[in-house]
Coordinates of C-alpha atoms in Angstrom, one line a residue:
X1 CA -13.6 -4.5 -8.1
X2 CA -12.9 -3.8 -11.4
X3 CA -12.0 -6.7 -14.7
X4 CA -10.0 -5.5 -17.6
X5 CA -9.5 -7.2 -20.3
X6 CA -6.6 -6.6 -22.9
X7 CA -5.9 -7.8 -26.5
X8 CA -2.7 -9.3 -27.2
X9 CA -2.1 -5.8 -28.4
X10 CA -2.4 -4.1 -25.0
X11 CA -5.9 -2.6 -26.3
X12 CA -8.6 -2.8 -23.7
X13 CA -11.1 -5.1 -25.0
X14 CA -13.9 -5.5 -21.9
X15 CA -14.5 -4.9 -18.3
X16 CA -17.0 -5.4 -15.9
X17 CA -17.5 -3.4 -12.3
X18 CA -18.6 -6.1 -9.5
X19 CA -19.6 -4.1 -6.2
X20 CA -17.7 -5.0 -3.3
X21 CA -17.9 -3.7 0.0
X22 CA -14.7 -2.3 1.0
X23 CA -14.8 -2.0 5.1
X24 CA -12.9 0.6 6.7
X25 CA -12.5 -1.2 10.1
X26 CA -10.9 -3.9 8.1
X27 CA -7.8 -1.5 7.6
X28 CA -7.4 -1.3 11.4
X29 CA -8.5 -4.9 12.7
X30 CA -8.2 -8.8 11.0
X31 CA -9.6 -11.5 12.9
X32 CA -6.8 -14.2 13.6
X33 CA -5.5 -15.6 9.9
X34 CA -7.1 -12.8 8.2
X35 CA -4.7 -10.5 6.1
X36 CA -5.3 -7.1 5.6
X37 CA -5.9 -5.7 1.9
X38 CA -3.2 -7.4 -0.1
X39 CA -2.3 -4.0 -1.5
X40 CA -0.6 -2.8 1.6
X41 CA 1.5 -6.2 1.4
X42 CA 2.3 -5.4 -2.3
X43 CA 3.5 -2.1 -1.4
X44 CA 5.7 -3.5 1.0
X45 CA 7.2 -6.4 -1.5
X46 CA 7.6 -3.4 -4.4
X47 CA 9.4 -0.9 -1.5
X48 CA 11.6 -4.1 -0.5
X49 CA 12.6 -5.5 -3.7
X50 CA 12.2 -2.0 -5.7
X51 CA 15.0 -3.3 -8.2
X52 CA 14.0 -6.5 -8.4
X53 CA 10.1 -5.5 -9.9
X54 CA 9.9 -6.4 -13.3
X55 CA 13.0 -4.8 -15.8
X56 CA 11.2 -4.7 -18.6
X57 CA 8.2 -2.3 -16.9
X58 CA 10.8 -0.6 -14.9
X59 CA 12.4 0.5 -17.6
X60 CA 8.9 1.9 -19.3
X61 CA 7.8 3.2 -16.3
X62 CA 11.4 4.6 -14.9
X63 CA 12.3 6.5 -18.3
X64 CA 11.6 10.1 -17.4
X65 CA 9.1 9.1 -15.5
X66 CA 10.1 7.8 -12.1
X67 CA 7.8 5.3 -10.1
X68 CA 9.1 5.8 -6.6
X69 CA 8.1 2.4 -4.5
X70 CA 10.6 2.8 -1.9
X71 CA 10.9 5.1 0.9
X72 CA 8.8 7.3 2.7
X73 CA 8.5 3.9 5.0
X74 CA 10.3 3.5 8.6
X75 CA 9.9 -0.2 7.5
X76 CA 9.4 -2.8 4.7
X77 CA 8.5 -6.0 6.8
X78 CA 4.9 -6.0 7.4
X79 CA 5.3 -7.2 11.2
X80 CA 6.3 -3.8 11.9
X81 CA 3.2 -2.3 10.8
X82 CA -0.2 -1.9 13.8
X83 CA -2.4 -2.2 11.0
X84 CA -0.9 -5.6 9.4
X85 CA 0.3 -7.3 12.5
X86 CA -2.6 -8.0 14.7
X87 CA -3.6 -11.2 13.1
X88 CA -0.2 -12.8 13.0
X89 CA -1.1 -13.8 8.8
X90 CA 1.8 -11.9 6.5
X91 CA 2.0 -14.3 3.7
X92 CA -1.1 -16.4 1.7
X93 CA 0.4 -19.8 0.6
X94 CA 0.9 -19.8 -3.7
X95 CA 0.7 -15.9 -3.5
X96 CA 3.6 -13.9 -4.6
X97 CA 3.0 -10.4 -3.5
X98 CA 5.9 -9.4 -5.1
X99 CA 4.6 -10.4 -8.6
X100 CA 0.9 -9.2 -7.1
X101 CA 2.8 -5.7 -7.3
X102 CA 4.5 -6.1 -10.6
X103 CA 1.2 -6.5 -12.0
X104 CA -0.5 -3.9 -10.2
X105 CA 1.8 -1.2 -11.3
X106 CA 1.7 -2.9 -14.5
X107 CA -2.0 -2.4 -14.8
X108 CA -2.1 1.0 -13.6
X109 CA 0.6 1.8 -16.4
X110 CA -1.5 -0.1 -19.1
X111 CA -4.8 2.2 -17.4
X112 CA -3.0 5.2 -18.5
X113 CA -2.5 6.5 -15.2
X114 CA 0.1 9.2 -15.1
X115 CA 2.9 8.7 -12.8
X116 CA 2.6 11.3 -10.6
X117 CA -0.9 9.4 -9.6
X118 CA 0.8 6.4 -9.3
X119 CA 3.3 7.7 -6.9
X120 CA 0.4 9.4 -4.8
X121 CA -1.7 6.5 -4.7
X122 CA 1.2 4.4 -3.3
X123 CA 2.1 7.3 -1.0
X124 CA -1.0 7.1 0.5
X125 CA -1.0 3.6 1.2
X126 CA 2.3 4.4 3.2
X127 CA 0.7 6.9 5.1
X128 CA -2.3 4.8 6.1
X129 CA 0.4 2.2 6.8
X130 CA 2.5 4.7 8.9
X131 CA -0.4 6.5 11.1
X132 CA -1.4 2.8 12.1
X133 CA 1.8 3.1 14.0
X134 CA 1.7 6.3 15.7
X135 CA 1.0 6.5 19.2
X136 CA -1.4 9.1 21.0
X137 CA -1.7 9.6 24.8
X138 CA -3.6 11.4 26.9
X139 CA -2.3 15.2 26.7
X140 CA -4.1 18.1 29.2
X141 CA -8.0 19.1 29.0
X142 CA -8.3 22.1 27.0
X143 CA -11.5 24.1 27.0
X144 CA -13.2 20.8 29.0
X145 CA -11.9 18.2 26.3
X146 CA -9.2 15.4 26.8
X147 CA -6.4 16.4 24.1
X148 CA -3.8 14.0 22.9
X149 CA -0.3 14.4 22.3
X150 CA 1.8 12.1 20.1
X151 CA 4.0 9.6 21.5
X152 CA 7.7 10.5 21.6
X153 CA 8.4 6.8 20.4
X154 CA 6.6 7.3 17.4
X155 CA 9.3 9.6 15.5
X156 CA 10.0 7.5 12.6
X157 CA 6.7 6.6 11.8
X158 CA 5.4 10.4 12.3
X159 CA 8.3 11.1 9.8
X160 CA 7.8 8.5 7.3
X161 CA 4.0 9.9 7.6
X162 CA 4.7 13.3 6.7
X163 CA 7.4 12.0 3.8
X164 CA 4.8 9.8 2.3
X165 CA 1.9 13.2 2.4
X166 CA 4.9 15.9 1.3
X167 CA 5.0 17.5 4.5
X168 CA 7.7 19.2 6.2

């Protein structure tokens, strides 16, 4: 992960890069009391509660600018979601993932990321969060191969998925 430090100014004074291993099976299996990356659950509080994230930052960030947290989402509660659900742990006592996002998207404002990037990056969480949900079963064998078709139950989330990438 990456430390930032900031003046009392907003200028950037230090930072340090610690290496962490980010696992990919993590996104798809917790053990029992295990949350997945608190970024997806961030998401989730920001598309919620999308007016109540900090006014002051809204206001910076909204101005010509728009940050779009919500939509592109056929939920906001995090026991809707394959890829959040299995270990029954949505919540970390003392953690406010609501203020976790304020301050996320306030870093990444303070980072000088432009909001386009902003909007993708949380895009893509949705989509990671919306494919978790999409159910494939066995289709015919094509050239000797099992194929898979989508689910018919899966509409919203297959929607919300192409939303969240800009597809049609």
């Amino acid at each position: 992960w990456i430390n930032i430090y900031f003046s009392q100014f907003g200028k950037v004074l230090t930072g340090s890069i610690t290496k962490y291993l980010l696992e990919g099976s993590r996104v798809i299996t917790q053990d029992k009391g295990e949350r997945n990356y608190n970024i997806f659950y961030q998401v989730l509080e920001g598309a919620k509660n999308s007016r109540k994230v900090n006014p002051n930052l809204e206001k910076k960030v909204t101005i010509g600018n728009p940050v779009t947290v919500a939509g592109n989402l056929s939920s906001t509660e995090p026991r809707e979601f394959n890829y959040l659900n299995r270990s029954k742990c949505y919540t970390v006592k003392n953690r406010d993932d609501l203020k976790m996002f304020d301050g996320t998207l306030h870093a990444l404002v303070k980072l000088g990321f432009e909001y386009k990037t902003i909007n993708e990056i949380f895009n893509v969480l949705k989509a990671v969060l919306s494919l978790g949900n999409i159910i494939f079963n066995k289709g015919a064998i094509l050239k000797g191969k099992q194929s898979s078709v989508i689910d018919t139950n899966s509409g919203d989330d297959l929607e919300a998925l192409a939303a969240a990438l800009g597809l049609e």
